[in-house]
Coordinates of C-alpha atoms in Angstrom, one line a residue:
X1 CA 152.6 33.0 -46.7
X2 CA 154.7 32.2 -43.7
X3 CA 158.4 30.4 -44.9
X4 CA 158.5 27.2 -45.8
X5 CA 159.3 24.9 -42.9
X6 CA 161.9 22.8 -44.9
X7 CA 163.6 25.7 -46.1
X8 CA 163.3 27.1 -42.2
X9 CA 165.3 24.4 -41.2
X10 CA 167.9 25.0 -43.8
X11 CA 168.1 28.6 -42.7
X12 CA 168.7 27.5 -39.3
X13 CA 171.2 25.1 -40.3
X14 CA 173.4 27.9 -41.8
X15 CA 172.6 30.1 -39.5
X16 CA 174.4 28.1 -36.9
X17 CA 177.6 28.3 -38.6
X18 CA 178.0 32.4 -37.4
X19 CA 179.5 33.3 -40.1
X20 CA 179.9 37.1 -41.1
X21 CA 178.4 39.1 -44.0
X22 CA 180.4 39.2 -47.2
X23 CA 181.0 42.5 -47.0
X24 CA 182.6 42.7 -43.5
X25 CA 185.5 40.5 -44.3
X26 CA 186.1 40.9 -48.1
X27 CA 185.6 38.8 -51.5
X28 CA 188.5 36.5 -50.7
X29 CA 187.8 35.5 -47.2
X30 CA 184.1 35.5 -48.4
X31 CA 184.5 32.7 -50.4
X32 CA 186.1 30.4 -48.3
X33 CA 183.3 31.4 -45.6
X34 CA 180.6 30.0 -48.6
X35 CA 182.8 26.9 -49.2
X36 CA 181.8 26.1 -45.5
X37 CA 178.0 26.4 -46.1
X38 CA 176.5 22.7 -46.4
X39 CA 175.7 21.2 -50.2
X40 CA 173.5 18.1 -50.7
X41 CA 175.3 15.9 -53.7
X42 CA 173.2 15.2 -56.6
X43 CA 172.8 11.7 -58.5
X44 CA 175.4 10.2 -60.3
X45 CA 175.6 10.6 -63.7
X46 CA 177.5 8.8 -66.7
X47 CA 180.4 11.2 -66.8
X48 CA 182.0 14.5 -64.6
X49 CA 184.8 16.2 -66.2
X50 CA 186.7 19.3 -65.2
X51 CA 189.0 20.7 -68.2
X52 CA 189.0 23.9 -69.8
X53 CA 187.8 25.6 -72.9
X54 CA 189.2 28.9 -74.5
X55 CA 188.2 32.3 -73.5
X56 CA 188.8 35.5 -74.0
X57 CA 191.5 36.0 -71.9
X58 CA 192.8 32.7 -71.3
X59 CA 191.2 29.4 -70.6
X60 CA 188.1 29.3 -68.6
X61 CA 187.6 25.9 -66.5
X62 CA 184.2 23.9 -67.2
X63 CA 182.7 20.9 -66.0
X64 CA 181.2 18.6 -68.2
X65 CA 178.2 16.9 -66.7
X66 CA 177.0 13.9 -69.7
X67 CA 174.0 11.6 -68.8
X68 CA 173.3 8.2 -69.4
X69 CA 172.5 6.5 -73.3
X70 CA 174.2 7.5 -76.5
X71 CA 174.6 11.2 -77.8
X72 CA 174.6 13.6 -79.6
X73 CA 172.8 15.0 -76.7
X74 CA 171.3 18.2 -76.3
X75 CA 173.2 21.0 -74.0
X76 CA 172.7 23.7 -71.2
X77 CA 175.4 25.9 -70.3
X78 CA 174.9 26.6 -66.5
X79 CA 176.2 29.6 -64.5
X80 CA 176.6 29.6 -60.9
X81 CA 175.4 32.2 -59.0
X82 CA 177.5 34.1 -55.7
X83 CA 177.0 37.8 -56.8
X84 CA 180.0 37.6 -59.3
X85 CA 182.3 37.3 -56.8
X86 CA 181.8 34.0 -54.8
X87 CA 181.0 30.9 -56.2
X88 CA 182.7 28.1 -57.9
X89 CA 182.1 24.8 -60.0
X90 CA 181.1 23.0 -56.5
X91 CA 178.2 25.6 -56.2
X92 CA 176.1 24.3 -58.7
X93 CA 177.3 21.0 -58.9
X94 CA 174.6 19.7 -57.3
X95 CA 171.4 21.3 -59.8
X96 CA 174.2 20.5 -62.8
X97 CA 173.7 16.5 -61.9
X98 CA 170.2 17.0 -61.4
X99 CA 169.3 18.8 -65.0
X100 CA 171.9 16.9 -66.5
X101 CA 170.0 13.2 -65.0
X102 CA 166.4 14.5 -65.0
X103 CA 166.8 16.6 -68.9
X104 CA 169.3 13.9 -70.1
X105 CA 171.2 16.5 -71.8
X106 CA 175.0 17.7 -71.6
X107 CA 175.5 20.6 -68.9
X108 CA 178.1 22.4 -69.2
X109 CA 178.8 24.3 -66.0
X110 CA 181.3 27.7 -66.4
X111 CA 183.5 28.5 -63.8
X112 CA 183.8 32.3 -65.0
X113 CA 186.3 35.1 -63.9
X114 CA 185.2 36.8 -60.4
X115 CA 185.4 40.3 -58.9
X116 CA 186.5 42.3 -57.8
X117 CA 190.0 41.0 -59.6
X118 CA 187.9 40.6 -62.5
X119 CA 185.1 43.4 -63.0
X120 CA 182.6 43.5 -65.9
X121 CA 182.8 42.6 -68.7
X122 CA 185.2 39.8 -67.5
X123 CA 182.0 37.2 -66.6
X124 CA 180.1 38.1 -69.3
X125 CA 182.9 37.7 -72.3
X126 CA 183.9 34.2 -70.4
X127 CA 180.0 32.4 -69.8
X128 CA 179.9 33.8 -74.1
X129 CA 182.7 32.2 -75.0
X130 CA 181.9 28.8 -73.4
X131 CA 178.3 29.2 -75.2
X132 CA 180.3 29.5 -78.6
X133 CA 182.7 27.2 -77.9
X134 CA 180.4 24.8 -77.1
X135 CA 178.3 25.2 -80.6
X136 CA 181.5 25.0 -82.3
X137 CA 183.1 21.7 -80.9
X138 CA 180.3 20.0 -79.8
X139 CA 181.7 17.0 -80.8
X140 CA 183.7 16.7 -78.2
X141 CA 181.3 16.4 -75.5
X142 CA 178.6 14.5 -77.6
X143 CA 176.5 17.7 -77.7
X144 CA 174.2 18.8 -80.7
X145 CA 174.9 22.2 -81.5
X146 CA 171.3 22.6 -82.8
X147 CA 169.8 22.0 -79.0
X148 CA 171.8 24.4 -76.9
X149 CA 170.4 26.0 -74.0
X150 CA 171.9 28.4 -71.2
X151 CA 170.7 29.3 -67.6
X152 CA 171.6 29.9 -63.7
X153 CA 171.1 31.0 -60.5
X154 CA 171.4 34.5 -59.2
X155 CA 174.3 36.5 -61.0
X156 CA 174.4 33.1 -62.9
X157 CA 170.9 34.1 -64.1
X158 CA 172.2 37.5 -64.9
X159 CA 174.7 36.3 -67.2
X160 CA 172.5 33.7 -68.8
X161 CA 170.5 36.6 -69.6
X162 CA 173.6 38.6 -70.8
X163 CA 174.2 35.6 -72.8
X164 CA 171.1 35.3 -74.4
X165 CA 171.7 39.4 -75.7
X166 CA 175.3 38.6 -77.0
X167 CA 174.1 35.8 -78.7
X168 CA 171.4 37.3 -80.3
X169 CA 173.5 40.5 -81.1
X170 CA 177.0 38.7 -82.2
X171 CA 174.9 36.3 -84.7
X172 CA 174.5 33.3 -82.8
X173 CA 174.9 30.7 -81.6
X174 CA 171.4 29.9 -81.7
X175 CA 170.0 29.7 -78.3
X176 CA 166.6 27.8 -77.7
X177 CA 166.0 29.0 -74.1
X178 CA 167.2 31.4 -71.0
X179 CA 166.3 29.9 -67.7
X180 CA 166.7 32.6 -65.3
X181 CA 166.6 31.4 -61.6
X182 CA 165.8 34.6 -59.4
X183 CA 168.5 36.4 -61.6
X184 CA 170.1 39.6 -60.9
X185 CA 168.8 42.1 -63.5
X186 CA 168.4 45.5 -62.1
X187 CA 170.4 47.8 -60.3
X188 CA 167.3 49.0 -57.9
X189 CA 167.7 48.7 -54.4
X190 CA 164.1 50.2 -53.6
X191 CA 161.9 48.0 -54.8
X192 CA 159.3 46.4 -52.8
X193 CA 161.1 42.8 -52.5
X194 CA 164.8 45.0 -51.7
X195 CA 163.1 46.1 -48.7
X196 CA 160.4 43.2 -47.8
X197 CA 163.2 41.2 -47.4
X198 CA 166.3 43.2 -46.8
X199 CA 167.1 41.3 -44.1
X200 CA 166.5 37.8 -42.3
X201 CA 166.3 35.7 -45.4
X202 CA 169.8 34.9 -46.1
X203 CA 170.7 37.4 -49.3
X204 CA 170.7 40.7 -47.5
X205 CA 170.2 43.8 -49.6
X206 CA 173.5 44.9 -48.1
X207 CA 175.7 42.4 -49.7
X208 CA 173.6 42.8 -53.0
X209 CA 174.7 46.6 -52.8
X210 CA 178.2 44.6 -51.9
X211 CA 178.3 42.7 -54.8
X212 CA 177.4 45.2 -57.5
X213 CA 180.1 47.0 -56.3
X214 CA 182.3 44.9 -56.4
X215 CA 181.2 43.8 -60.3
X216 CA 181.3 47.3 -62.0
X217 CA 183.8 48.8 -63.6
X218 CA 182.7 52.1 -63.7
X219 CA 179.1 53.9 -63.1
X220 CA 178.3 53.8 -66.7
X221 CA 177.9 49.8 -66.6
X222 CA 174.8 50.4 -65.2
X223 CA 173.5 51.0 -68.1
X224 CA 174.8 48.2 -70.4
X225 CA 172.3 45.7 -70.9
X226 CA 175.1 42.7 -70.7
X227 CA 175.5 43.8 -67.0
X228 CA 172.1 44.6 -66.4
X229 CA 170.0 43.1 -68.8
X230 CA 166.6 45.3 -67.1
X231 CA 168.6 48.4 -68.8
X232 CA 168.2 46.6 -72.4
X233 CA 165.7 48.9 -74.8
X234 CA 165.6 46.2 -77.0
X235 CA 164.6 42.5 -76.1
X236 CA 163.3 41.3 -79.3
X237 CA 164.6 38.1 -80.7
X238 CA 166.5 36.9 -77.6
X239 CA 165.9 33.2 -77.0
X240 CA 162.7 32.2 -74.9
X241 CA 163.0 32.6 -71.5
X242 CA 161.4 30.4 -67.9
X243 CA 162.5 32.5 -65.0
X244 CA 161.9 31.7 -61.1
X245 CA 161.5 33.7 -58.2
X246 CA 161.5 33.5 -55.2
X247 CA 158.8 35.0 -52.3
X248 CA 161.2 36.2 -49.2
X249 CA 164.4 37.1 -51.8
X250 CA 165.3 40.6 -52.4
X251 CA 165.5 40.1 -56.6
X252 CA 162.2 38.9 -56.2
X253 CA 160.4 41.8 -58.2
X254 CA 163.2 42.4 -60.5
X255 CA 162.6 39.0 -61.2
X256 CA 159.5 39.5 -62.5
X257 CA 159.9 42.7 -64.1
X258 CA 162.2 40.9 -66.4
X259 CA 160.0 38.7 -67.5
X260 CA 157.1 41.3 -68.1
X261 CA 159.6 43.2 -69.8
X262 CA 160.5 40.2 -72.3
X263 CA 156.9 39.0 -72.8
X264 CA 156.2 42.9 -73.7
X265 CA 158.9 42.4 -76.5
X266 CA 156.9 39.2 -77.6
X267 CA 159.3 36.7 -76.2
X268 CA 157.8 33.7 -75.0
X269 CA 158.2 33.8 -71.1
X270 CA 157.3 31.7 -68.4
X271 CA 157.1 32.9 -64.6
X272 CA 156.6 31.4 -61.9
X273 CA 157.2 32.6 -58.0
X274 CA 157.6 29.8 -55.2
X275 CA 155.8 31.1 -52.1
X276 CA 157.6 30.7 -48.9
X277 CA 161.0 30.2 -50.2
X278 CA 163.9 32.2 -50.1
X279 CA 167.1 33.4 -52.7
X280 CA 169.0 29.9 -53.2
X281 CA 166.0 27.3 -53.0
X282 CA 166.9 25.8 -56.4
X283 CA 169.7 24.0 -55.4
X284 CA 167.7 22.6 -51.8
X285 CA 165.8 19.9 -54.0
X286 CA 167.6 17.4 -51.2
X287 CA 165.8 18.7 -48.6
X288 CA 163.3 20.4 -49.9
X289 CA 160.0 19.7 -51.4
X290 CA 159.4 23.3 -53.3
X291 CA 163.0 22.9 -54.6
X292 CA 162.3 19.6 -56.1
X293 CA 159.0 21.2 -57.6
X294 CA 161.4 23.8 -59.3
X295 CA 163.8 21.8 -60.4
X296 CA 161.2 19.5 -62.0
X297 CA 159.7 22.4 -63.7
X298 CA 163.2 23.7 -65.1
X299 CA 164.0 20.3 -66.3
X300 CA 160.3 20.0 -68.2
X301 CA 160.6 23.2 -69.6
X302 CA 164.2 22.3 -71.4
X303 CA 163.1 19.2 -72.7
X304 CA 159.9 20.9 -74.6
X305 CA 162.5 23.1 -75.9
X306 CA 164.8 20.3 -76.6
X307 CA 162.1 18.9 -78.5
X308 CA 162.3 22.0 -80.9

């Protein structure tokens, strides 16, 4: 189907900002190029506090996101997305307040280490030790450690799925679902999404080349299933999973393979594509009607597994 005309008009509102690709400038100038790129607030919610949490190589910032009522509440630990090397707490801040106000649970959001300064495993090792740390002093955020769920949005939804594998691999903490928002989780470039929509949708399948440069350490990453979780030859037992995709997005089909490849390994997976939208949608639900659809779908999906 033709794109959406809401999300048209949001492509043309960026678009009028002329800035450069990612890669033609560099990670550092690139991310004060995305800072520039409009955000629609979210609602209000009880609480919004920025501290930090130990990580494996020093603190990692948070935000703590608590809703309205009396805990302990339930928790999602959410990842922003920006190809692991853009991206910050403001990124997400917006889909944070919504889940957080809509789920009426706890989100924590992770403001993990970037590349290229910080190349895999660095993200990985920090969004895992937010997740444990998070079971283990729930306490302090009026969490239950019994209802923790993690997710995100493009690399974000890489490492959510990264975290699901450590989790299930280092002995816990129990997760009770992955929500995987058109996440990075191959390293194919010629698939039929890469080149559908290798250009004119905003994520170009440049700058995704770009990025996973930029993210590996060496060649044989590729094949680490905590970098890309599509590499993994064993999916049993990771926690269910609800993953979006998007229709004009170049992870569109990897997207999806995911998902067949977790349902195959008899996890309980969801997967839905939004026609007409592009790479990003999920955090339009200002301005866009599809968006809000997603975002009402993610929040229903935590709270039936919230529910346990």
């Amino acid at each position: 189907m033709p794109i959406d005309p809401q999300i048209q008009a949001v492509m043309d509102q960026v678009a009028a900002l002329n800035l450069p690709p990612h890669y033609e400038v560099g990670a550092v100038q690139a991310r004060a190029n995305a800072a520039l790129r409009p955000r629609a607030p979210g609602p209000e919610v009880a609480s919004v506090v920025d501290r930090s949490v130990p990580g494996p190589d020093g603190d990692v910032p948070v935000r703590v996101y608590t809703p309205e009522g009396v805990g302990p509440f339930p928790v999602l630990v959410y990842i922003h997305g920006g190809g692991m090397v853009i991206g910050t707490l403001d990124t997400s801040d917006g889909s944070c307040r919504h889940l957080c106000d809509k789920v009426g649970c706890v989100v924590v959001s992770v403001d993990y280490r970037l590349a290229p300064e910080h190349t895999f495993p660095a993200a990985p090792e920090d969004c895992y030790a937010v997740t444990k740390w998070v079971a283990e002093n729930s306490s302090e955020i009026a969490a239950d450690p019994s209802r923790i769920a993690v997710g995100g949005e493009s690399a974000g939804g890489n490492l959510a799925a990264a975290v699901a594998l450590m989790t299930r691999d280092r002995g816990g903490p129990t997760v009770l679902l992955q929500v995987l928002l058109y996440p990075m989780t191959s390293y194919d470039f010629d698939s039929a999404s890469y080149h559908e929509n290798a250009e004119g949708y905003s994520l170009t399948r440049t700058t995704m080349m770009w990025y996973w440069d930029q993210y590996l350490g060496s060649k044989a990453d590729v094949t680490n299933p905590y970098a890309i979780p599509a590499s993994s030859t064993n999916l049993k037992g990771v926690a269910p999973a609800i993953v979006l995709t998007a229709e004009f997005d170049p992870l569109r089909d990897e997207g999806e393979a995911y998902a067949k490849q977790l349902s195959a390994a008899g996890v309980t997976t969801t997967c839905t594509r939004y026609d007409g939208v592009i790479h990003g949608f999920f955090g339009m639900s200002a301005v866009v009607d599809k968006s809000k659809e997603a975002v009402n779908q993610v929040a229903a999906a935590l709270k039936d597994a919230f529910k346990g």
